[in-house]
Coordinates of C-alpha atoms in Angstrom, one line a residue:
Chain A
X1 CA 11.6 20.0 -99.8
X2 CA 9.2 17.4 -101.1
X3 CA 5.2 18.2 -100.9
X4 CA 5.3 14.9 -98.7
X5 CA 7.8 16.5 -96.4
X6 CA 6.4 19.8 -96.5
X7 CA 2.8 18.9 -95.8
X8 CA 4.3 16.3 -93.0
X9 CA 6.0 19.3 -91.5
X10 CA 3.1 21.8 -91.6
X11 CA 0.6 18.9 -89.9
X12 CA 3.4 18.1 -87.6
X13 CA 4.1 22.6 -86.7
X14 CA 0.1 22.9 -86.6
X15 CA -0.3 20.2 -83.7
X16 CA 2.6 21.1 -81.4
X17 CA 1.1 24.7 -81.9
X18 CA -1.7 26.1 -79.2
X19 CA -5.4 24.8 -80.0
X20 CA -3.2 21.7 -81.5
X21 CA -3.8 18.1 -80.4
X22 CA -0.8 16.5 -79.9
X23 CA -0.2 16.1 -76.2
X24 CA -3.7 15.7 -75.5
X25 CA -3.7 11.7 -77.3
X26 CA -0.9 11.1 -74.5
X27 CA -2.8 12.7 -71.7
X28 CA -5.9 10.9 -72.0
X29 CA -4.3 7.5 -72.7
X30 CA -2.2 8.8 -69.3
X31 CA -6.1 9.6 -67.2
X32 CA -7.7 6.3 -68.5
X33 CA -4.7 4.2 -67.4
X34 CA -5.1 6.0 -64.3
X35 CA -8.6 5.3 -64.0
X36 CA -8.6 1.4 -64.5
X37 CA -7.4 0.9 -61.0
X38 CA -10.3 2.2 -59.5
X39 CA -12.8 0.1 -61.3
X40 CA -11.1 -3.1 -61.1
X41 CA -9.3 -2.7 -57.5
X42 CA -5.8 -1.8 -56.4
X43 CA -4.7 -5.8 -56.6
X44 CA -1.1 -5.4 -57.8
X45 CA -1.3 -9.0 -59.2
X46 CA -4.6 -8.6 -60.8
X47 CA -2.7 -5.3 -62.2
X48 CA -0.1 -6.7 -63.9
X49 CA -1.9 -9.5 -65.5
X50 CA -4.2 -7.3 -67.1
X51 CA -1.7 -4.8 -67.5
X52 CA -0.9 -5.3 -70.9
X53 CA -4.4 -5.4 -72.1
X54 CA -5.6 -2.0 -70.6
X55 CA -2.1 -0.6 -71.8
X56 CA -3.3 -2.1 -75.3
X57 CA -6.8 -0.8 -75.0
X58 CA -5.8 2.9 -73.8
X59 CA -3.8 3.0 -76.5
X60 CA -6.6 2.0 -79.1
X61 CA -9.2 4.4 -77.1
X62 CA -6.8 7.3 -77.6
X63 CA -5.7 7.1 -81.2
X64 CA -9.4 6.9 -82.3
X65 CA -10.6 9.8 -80.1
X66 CA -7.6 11.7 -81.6
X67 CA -8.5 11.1 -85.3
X68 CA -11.8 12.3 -85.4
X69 CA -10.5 15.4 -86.2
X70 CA -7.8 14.5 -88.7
X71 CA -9.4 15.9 -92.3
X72 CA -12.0 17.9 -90.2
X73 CA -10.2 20.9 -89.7
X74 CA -8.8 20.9 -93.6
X75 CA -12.3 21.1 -94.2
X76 CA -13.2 23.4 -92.9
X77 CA -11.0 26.0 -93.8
X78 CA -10.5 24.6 -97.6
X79 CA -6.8 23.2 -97.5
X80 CA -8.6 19.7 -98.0
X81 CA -9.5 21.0 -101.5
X82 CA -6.1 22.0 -102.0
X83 CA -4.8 18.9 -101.7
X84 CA -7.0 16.6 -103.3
X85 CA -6.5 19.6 -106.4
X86 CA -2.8 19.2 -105.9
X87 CA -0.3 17.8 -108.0
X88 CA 0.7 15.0 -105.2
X89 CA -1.7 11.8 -105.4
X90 CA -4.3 11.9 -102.9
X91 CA -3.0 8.8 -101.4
X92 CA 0.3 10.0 -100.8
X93 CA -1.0 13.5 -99.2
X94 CA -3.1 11.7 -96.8
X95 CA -0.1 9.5 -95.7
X96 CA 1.8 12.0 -94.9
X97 CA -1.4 13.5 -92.8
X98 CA -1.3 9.9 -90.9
X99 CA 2.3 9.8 -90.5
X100 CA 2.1 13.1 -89.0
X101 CA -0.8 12.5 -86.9
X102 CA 1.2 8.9 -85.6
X103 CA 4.5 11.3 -85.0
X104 CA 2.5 13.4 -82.7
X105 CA 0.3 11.3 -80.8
X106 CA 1.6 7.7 -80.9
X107 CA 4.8 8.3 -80.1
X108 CA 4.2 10.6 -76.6
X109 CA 1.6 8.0 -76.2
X110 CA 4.4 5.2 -76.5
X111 CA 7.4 7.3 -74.3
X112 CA 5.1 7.5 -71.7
X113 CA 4.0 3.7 -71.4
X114 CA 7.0 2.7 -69.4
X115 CA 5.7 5.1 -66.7
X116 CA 1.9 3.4 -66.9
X117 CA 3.6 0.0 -66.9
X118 CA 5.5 1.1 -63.6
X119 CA 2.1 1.9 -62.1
X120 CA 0.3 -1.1 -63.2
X121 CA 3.1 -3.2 -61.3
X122 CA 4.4 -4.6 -64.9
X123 CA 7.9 -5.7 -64.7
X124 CA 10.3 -3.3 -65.8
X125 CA 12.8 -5.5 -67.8
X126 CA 9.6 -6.4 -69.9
X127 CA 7.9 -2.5 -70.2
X128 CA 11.2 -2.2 -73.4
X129 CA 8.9 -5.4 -75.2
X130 CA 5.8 -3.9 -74.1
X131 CA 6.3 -0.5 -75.8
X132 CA 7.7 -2.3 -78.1
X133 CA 4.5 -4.0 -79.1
X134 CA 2.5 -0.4 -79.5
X135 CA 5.9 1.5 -81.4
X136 CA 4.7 -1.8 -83.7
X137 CA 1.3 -2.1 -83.7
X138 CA 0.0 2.0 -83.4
X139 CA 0.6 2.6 -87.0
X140 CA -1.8 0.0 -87.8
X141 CA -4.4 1.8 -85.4
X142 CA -4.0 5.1 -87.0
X143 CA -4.2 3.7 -90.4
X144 CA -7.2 1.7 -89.8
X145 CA -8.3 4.9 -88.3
X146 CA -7.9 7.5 -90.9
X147 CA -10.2 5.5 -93.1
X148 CA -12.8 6.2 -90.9
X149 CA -11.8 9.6 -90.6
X150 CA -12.2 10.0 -94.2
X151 CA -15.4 8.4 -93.9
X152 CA -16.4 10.8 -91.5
X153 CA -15.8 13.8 -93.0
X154 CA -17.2 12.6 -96.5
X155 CA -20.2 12.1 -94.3
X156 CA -20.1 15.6 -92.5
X157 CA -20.3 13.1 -89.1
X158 CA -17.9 12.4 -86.5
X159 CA -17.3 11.7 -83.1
X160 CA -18.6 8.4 -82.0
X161 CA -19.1 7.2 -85.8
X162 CA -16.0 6.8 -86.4
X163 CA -15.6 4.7 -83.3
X164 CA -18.1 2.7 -84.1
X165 CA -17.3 2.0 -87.6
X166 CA -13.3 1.5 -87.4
X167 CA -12.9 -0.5 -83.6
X168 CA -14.2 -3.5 -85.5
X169 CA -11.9 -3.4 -87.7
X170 CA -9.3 -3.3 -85.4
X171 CA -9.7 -6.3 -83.5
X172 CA -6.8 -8.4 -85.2
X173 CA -4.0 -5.4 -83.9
X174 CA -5.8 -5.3 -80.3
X175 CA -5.3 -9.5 -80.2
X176 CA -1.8 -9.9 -81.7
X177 CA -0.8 -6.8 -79.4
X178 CA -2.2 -7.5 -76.3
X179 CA -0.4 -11.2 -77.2
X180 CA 2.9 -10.2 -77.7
X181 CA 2.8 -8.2 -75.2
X182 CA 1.9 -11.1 -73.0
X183 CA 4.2 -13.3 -74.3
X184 CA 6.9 -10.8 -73.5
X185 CA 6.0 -10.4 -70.0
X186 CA 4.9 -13.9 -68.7
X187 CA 4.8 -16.1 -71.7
X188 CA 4.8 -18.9 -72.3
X189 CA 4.3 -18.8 -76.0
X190 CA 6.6 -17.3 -78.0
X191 CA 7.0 -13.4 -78.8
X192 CA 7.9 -13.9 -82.3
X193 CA 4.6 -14.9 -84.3
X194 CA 2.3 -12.6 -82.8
X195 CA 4.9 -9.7 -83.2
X196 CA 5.6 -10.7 -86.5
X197 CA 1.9 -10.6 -87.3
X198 CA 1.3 -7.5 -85.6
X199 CA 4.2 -5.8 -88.0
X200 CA 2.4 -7.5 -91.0
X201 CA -0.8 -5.6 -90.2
X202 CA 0.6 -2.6 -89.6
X203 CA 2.2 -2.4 -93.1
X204 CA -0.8 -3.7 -94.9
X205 CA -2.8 -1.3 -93.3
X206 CA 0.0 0.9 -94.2
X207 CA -1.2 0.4 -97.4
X208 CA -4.4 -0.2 -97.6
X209 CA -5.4 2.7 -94.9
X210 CA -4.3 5.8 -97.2
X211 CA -5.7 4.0 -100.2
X212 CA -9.1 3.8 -98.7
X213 CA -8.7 6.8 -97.3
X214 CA -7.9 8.6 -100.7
X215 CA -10.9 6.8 -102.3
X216 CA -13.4 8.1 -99.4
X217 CA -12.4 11.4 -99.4
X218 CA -12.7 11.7 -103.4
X219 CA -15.7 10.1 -103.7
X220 CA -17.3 12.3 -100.5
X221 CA -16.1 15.3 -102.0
X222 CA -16.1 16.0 -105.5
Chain B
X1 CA -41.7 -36.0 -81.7
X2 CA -39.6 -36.4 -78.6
X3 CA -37.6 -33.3 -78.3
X4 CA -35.7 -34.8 -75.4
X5 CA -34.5 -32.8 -72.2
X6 CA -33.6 -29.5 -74.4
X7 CA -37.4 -29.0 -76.1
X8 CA -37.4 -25.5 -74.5
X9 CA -33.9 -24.4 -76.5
X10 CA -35.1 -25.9 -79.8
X11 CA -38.5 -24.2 -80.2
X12 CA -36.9 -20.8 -78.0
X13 CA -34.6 -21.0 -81.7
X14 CA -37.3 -21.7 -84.3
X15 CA -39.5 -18.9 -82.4
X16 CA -36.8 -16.7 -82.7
X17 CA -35.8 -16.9 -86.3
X18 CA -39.6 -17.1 -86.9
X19 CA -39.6 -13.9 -84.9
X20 CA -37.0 -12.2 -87.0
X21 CA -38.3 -13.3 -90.0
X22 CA -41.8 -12.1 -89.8
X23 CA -40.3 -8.8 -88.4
X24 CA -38.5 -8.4 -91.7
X25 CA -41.4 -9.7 -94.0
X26 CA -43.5 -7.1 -92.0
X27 CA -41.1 -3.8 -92.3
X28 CA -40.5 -4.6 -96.2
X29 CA -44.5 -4.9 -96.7
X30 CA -45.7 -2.3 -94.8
X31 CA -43.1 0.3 -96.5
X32 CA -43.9 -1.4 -99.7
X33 CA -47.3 -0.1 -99.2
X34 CA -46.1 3.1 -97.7
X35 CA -44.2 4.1 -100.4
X36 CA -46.7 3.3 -102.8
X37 CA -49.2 5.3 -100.8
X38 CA -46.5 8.2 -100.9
X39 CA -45.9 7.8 -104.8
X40 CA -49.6 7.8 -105.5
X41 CA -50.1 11.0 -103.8
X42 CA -47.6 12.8 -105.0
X43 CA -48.8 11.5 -108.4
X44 CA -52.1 12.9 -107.9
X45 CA -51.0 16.1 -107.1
X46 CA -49.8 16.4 -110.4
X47 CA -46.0 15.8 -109.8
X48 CA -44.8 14.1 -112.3
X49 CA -41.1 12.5 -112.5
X50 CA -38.2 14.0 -115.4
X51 CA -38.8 10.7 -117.5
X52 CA -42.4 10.5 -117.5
X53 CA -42.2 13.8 -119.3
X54 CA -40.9 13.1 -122.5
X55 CA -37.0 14.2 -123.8
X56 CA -37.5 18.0 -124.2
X57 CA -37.9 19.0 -120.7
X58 CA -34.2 19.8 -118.6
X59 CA -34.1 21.2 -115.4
Chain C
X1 CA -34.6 -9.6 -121.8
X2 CA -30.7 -9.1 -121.8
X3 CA -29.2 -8.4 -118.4
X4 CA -27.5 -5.3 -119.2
X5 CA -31.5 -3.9 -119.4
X6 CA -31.6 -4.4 -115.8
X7 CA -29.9 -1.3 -115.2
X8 CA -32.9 0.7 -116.1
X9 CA -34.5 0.4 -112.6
X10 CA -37.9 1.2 -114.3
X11 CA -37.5 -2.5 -116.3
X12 CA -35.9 -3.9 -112.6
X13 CA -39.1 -3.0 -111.1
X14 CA -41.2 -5.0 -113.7
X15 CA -39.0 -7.9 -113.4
X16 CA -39.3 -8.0 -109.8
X17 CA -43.3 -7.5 -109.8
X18 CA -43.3 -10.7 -112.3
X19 CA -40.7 -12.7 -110.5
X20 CA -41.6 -11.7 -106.9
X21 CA -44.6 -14.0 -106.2
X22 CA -43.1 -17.2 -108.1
X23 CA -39.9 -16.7 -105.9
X24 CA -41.7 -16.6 -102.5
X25 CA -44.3 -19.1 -104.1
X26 CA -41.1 -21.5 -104.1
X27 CA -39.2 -20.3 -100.7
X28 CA -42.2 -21.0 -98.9
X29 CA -42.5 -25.0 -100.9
X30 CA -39.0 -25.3 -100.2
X31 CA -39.6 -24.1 -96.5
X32 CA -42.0 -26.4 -95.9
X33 CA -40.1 -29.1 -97.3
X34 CA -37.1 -28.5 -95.8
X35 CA -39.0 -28.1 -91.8
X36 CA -40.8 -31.5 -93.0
X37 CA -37.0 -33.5 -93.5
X38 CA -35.9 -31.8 -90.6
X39 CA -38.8 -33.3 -88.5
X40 CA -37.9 -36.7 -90.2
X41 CA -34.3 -36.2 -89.1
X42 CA -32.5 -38.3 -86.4
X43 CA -31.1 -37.0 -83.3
X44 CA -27.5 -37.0 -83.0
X45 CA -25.8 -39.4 -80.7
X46 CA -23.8 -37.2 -78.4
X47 CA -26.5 -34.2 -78.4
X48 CA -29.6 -35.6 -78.9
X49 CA -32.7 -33.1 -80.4
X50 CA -30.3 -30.1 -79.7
X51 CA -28.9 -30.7 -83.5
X52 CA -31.9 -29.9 -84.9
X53 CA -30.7 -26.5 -83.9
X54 CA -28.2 -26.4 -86.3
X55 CA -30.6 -26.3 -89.0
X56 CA -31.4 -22.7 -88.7
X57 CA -28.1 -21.9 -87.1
X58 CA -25.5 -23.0 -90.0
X59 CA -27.7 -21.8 -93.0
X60 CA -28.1 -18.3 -90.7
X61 CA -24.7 -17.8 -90.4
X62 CA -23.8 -18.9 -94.4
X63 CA -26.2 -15.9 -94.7
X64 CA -24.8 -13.7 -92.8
X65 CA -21.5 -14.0 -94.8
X66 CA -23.0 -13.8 -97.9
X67 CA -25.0 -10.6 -97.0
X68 CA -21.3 -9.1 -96.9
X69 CA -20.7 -10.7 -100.0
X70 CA -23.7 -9.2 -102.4
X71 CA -22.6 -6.0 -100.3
X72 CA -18.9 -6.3 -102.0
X73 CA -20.2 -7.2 -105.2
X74 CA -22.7 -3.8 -104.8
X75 CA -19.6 -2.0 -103.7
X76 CA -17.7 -2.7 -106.8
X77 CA -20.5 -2.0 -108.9
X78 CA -21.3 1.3 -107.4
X79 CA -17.4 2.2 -107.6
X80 CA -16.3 0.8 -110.3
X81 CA -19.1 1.2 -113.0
X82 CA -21.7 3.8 -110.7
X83 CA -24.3 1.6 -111.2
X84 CA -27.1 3.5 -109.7
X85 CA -29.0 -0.2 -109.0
X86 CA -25.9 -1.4 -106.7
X87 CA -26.4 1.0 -104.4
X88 CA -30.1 0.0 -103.8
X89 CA -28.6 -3.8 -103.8
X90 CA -25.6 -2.5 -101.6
X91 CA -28.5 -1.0 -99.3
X92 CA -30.9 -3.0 -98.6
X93 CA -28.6 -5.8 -98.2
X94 CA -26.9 -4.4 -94.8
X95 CA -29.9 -4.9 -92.9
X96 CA -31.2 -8.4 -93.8
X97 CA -27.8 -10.0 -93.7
X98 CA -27.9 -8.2 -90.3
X99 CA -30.8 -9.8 -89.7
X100 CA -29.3 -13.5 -90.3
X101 CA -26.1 -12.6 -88.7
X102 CA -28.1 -11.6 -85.7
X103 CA -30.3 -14.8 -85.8
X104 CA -26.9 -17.5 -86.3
X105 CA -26.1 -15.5 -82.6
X106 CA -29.3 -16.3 -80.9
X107 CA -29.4 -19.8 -82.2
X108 CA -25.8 -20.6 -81.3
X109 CA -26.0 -18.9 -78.2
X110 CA -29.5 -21.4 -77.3
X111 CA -27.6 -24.2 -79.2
X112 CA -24.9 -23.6 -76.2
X113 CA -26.9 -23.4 -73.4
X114 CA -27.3 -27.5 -73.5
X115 CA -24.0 -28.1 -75.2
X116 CA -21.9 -25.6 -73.2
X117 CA -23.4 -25.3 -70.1
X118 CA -23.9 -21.3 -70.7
X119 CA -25.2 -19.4 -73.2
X120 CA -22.3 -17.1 -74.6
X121 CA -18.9 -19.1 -74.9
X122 CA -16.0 -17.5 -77.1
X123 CA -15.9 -20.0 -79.4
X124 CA -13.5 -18.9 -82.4
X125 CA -16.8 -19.1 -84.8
X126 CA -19.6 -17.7 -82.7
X127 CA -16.9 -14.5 -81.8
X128 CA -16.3 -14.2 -85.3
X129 CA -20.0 -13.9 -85.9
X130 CA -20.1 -11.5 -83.2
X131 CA -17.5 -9.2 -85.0
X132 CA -19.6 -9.7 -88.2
X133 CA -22.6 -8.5 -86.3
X134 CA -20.6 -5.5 -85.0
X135 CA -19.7 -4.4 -88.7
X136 CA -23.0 -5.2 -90.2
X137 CA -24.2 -2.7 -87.2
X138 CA -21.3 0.3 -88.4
X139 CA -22.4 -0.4 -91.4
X140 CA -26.4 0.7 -90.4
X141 CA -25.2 3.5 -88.1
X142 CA -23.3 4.9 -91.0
X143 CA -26.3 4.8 -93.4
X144 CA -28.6 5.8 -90.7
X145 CA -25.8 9.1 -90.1
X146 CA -26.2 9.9 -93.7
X147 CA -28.6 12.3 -94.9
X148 CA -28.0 12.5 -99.1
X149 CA -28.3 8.8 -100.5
X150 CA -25.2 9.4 -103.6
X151 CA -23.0 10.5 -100.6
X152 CA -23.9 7.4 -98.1
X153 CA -23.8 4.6 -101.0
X154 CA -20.2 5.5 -101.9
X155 CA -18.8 6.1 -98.2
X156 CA -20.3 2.2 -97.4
X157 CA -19.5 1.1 -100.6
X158 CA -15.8 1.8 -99.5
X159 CA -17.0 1.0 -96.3
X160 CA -17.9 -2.6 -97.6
X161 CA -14.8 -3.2 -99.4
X162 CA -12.7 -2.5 -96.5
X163 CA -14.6 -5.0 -94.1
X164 CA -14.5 -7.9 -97.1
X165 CA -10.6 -7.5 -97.0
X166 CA -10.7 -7.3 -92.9
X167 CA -13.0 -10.5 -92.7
X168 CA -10.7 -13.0 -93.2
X169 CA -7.9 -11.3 -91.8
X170 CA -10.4 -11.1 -88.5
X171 CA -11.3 -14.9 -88.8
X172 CA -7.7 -15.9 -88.6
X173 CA -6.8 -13.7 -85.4
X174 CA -9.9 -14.5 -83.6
X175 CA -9.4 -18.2 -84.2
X176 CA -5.6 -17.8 -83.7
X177 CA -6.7 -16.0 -80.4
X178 CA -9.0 -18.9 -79.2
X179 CA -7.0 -21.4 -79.5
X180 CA -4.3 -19.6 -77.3
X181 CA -7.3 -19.4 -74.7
X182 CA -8.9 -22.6 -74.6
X183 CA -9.1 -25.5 -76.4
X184 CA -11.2 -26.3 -79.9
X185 CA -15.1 -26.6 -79.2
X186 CA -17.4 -29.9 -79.5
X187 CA -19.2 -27.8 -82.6
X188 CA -16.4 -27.9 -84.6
X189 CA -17.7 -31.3 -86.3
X190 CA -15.8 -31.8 -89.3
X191 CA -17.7 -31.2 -92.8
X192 CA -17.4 -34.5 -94.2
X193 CA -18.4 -36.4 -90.8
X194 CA -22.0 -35.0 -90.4
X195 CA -24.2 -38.0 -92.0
X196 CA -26.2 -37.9 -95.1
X197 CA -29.6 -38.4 -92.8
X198 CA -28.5 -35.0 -91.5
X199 CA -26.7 -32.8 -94.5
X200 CA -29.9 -33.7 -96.8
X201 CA -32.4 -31.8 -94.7
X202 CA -29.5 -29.3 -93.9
X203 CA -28.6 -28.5 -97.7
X204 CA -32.4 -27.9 -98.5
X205 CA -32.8 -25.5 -95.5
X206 CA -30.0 -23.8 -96.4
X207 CA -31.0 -23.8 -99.9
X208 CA -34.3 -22.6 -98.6
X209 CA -33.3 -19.6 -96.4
X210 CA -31.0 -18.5 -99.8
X211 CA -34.4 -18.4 -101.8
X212 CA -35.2 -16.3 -98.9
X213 CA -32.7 -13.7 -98.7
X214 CA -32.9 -13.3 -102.3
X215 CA -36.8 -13.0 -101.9
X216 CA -36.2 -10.3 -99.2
X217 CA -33.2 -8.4 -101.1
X218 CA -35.9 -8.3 -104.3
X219 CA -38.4 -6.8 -102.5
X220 CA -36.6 -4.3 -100.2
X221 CA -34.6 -3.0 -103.5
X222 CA -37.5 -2.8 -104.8
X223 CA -38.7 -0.7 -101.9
X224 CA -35.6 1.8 -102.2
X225 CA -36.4 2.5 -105.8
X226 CA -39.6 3.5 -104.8
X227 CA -38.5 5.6 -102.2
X228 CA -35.8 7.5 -103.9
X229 CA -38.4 8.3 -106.6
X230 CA -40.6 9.6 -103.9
X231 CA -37.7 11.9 -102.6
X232 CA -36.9 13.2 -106.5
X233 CA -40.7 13.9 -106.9
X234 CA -40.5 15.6 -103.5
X235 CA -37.1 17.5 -104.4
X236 CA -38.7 18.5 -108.0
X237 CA -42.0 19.8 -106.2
X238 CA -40.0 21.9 -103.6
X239 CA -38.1 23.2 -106.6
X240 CA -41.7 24.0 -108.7
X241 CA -43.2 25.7 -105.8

């Protein structure tokens, strides 16, 4: 197996395990959903307007929360050093770390959206476009993310810095998401451009995320 | 000068960046004097800085 | 004096203490001059005296950008070469282009109030301000998080970098955004319309507030220097005692 694989498995085996986080992304993204109602009213048309958007910010609030603790734990215990001493470029080491960190909390997050959407009074031939949107547009979040994560633990900070530093950042995904996703469900504009968009940022972050990332980390931690 | 209906708006704006302004003028002076308070002290004391010692001395 | 000396920050201080007073001396004559053509400028037809606004509030925000700029060139310099004088410029250039970013808000948001009706509309440019303001602030919370100076410089220096790739990329969405939202604004007056009565005075303010960044920059890097020899004389007298 490749190192790429291998570390993408062990990240992947160490958050379905106990004290792991993988569930827990899903399950808050599942409580704030759940909470919206009760500050903006049960109006099942007010609901579905909006739906998309507090879908879209759930989603954002949850993937950030859930990175804080990303390189944090490596850390701590030395296996960061490992890696950045490895034979496998940084950059590649900490995109596996993302990808594995997307498998286990994007994706429950994402399976569980239809669910939410039914909820939020979002019609159901639209929820497939809706998910859609995040399957596209979550990679870009956790990207985005993990160069804050590196920035946090080059810093020895966390928590709310990293919020505060990386959700400006991500204000192009949250409009081109919440867009598409609109389009989808009432339009009228067209779903292509701001989906296509939202693909493009994902895979420039795709790139530019780890590469950052890599570059934080080595220059926090030597 | 007739500053028409909005006179309130305009000088609001030009007190505000005068505002801002002076507030930044004043936090780089005072610190400027702060820290050359602090450097004279410690100066006094008889700290002295790596380069002011001359090549031979490494920590 | 060849500019490769000025990495010595020993000969940057002397520099500044001779330049310092000559470059204020001629931001305050340009001021002056500047305020005195903007009092000799004509109203504008459709908002009357309110466009005298705009001479703070256009040269503010051209600030504002370019404080993210000198922060990108810093970056590069304290990643690229480890210039120990870029992180000083990288620095102490978060919180005055803050500081402009924050004023081309309050001035737009007043210069709305007559010309909107309300004080905050999200107007493609003002909300792309707004986001500059929110990552001028990250930017302050993540030096004011950071204890050792080396470590902070090179986390914003990346820090930096990353937001002068995701600026542009943010203009485009936020102005792709607002016009799915509601149509263009009445401030969107087209560069080559505004009259030569009104770009004169507004080219010498902004011209003038430049002279005033740089005067600012100059003396808060020259601040930092001072400080961080205050913390190595403090560190060295710990270690002596």
């Amino acid at each position: 197996m490749s190192p790429f694989l291998a570390l993408l498995a062990r990240d992947m085996r160490l958050a379905v395990r106990v004290g792991g986080g993988a569930l827990m992304g899903a399950l808050f993204y599942f409580i704030v959903v759940a909470m919206m109602p009760f500050a903006i009213g049960p109006d099942l048309n007010l609901l579905a307007r909006i739906g998309p958007a507090i879908l879209w910010l759930g989603a954002l609030l949850a993937s950030l929360l859930a990175l804080d603790r990303l390189f944090a734990t490596d850390h701590d215990d030395g296996s960061l050093d490992l890696l950045m001493m490895g034979a496998m470029p940084l950059e590649l080491a900490v995109a596996a770390k993302a990808i594995a960190h997307w498998l286990t909390t994007a994706v429950p997050l994402i399976v569980i959206t239809p669910v939410l959407g039914l909820m939020l009074n979002i019609d159901m031939s639209a929820m497939g476009w809706v998910a859609l949107t995040l399957l596209a547009g979550t990679p870009a979040l956790t990207f985005i993310g993990l160069i804050g994560a590196a920035l946090a633990v080059a810093l020895r900070r966390g928590g709310l810095l990293l919020a505060v530093l990386v959700l400006p950042l991500t204000i192009p995904v949250l409009i081109f998401g919440v867009a598409a996703a609109n389009a989808a469900i009432v339009g009228p504009a067209p779903f292509g451009p701001p989906f296509t968009i939202l693909c493009a940022l994902s895979l420039a972050s795709l790139v530019l995320g780890p590469v950052a990332a890599a570059a934080a980390l080595r220059q926090g931690l030597e | 000068m007739n500053l028409g209906p909005h006179a309130d708006f305009i000088i609001a704006s030009y007190a505000v960046t005068a505002l801002v302004v002076a507030g930044l003028i004043a936090w780089i002076a005072t610190d400027y004097s702060a820290q050359k308070r602090l450097l004279a002290d410690l100066e006094q004391r008889g700290v002295t800085r790596r380069s002011r010692r001359g090549g031979g001395d490494t920590p | 004096m060849a500019v490769i000396d000025l990495a010595n920050p020993t000969r940057f201080l002397t520099l500044v203490d001779r330049v310092l007073p000559w470059l204020a001396g001629v931001t305050a004559l340009v001021f002056a001059y500047g305020l005195y053509r903007v009092l000799g400028a004509p109203d504008d037809y459709q908002q009357g005296a309110t466009v005298k606004i705009m001479f703070l509030h256009v040269p503010a925000a051209w600030l504002g950008m370019m404080g993210w700029g000198v922060m990108t060139v810093a970056a590069l310099g304290t990643l690229v070469w480890r210039h120990p004088l870029a992180d000083v410029a990288g620095k102490t250039a978060a919180p005055i282009g803050a500081a402009f970013t924050f004023i081309c808000l309050v001035t737009g948001s007043l210069w709305g109030r007559p010309t909107w009706g309300t004080y905050w509309v999200w107007d493609a440019r003002l909300t792309s301000v707004l986001v500059l303001f929110l990552l001028y602030l990250g930017m302050l919370a993540l030096y004011w998080a950071a204890e050792d100076p080396n470590r902070s410089a090179r986390a914003a220096a990346i820090l930096a970098l990353v937001g002068a790739v995701n600026i542009p990329i943010i203009k485009f969405s936020v102005e792709w955004w607002n016009t799915l939202h509601q149509p263009a604004s009445i401030m969107r007056a087209g560069g080559a319309a505004i009259d030569a009565s009104i770009l004169i005075p507004l080219l010498i303010m902004a011209l003038a507030f430049t002279l005033l960044f740089f005067t600012l920059h100059f003396a808060a890097m020259r601040n930092e220097i001072l400080r961080r020899r205050v913390r190595s004389m403090r560190i060295m007298q710990a270690r002596s005692a």
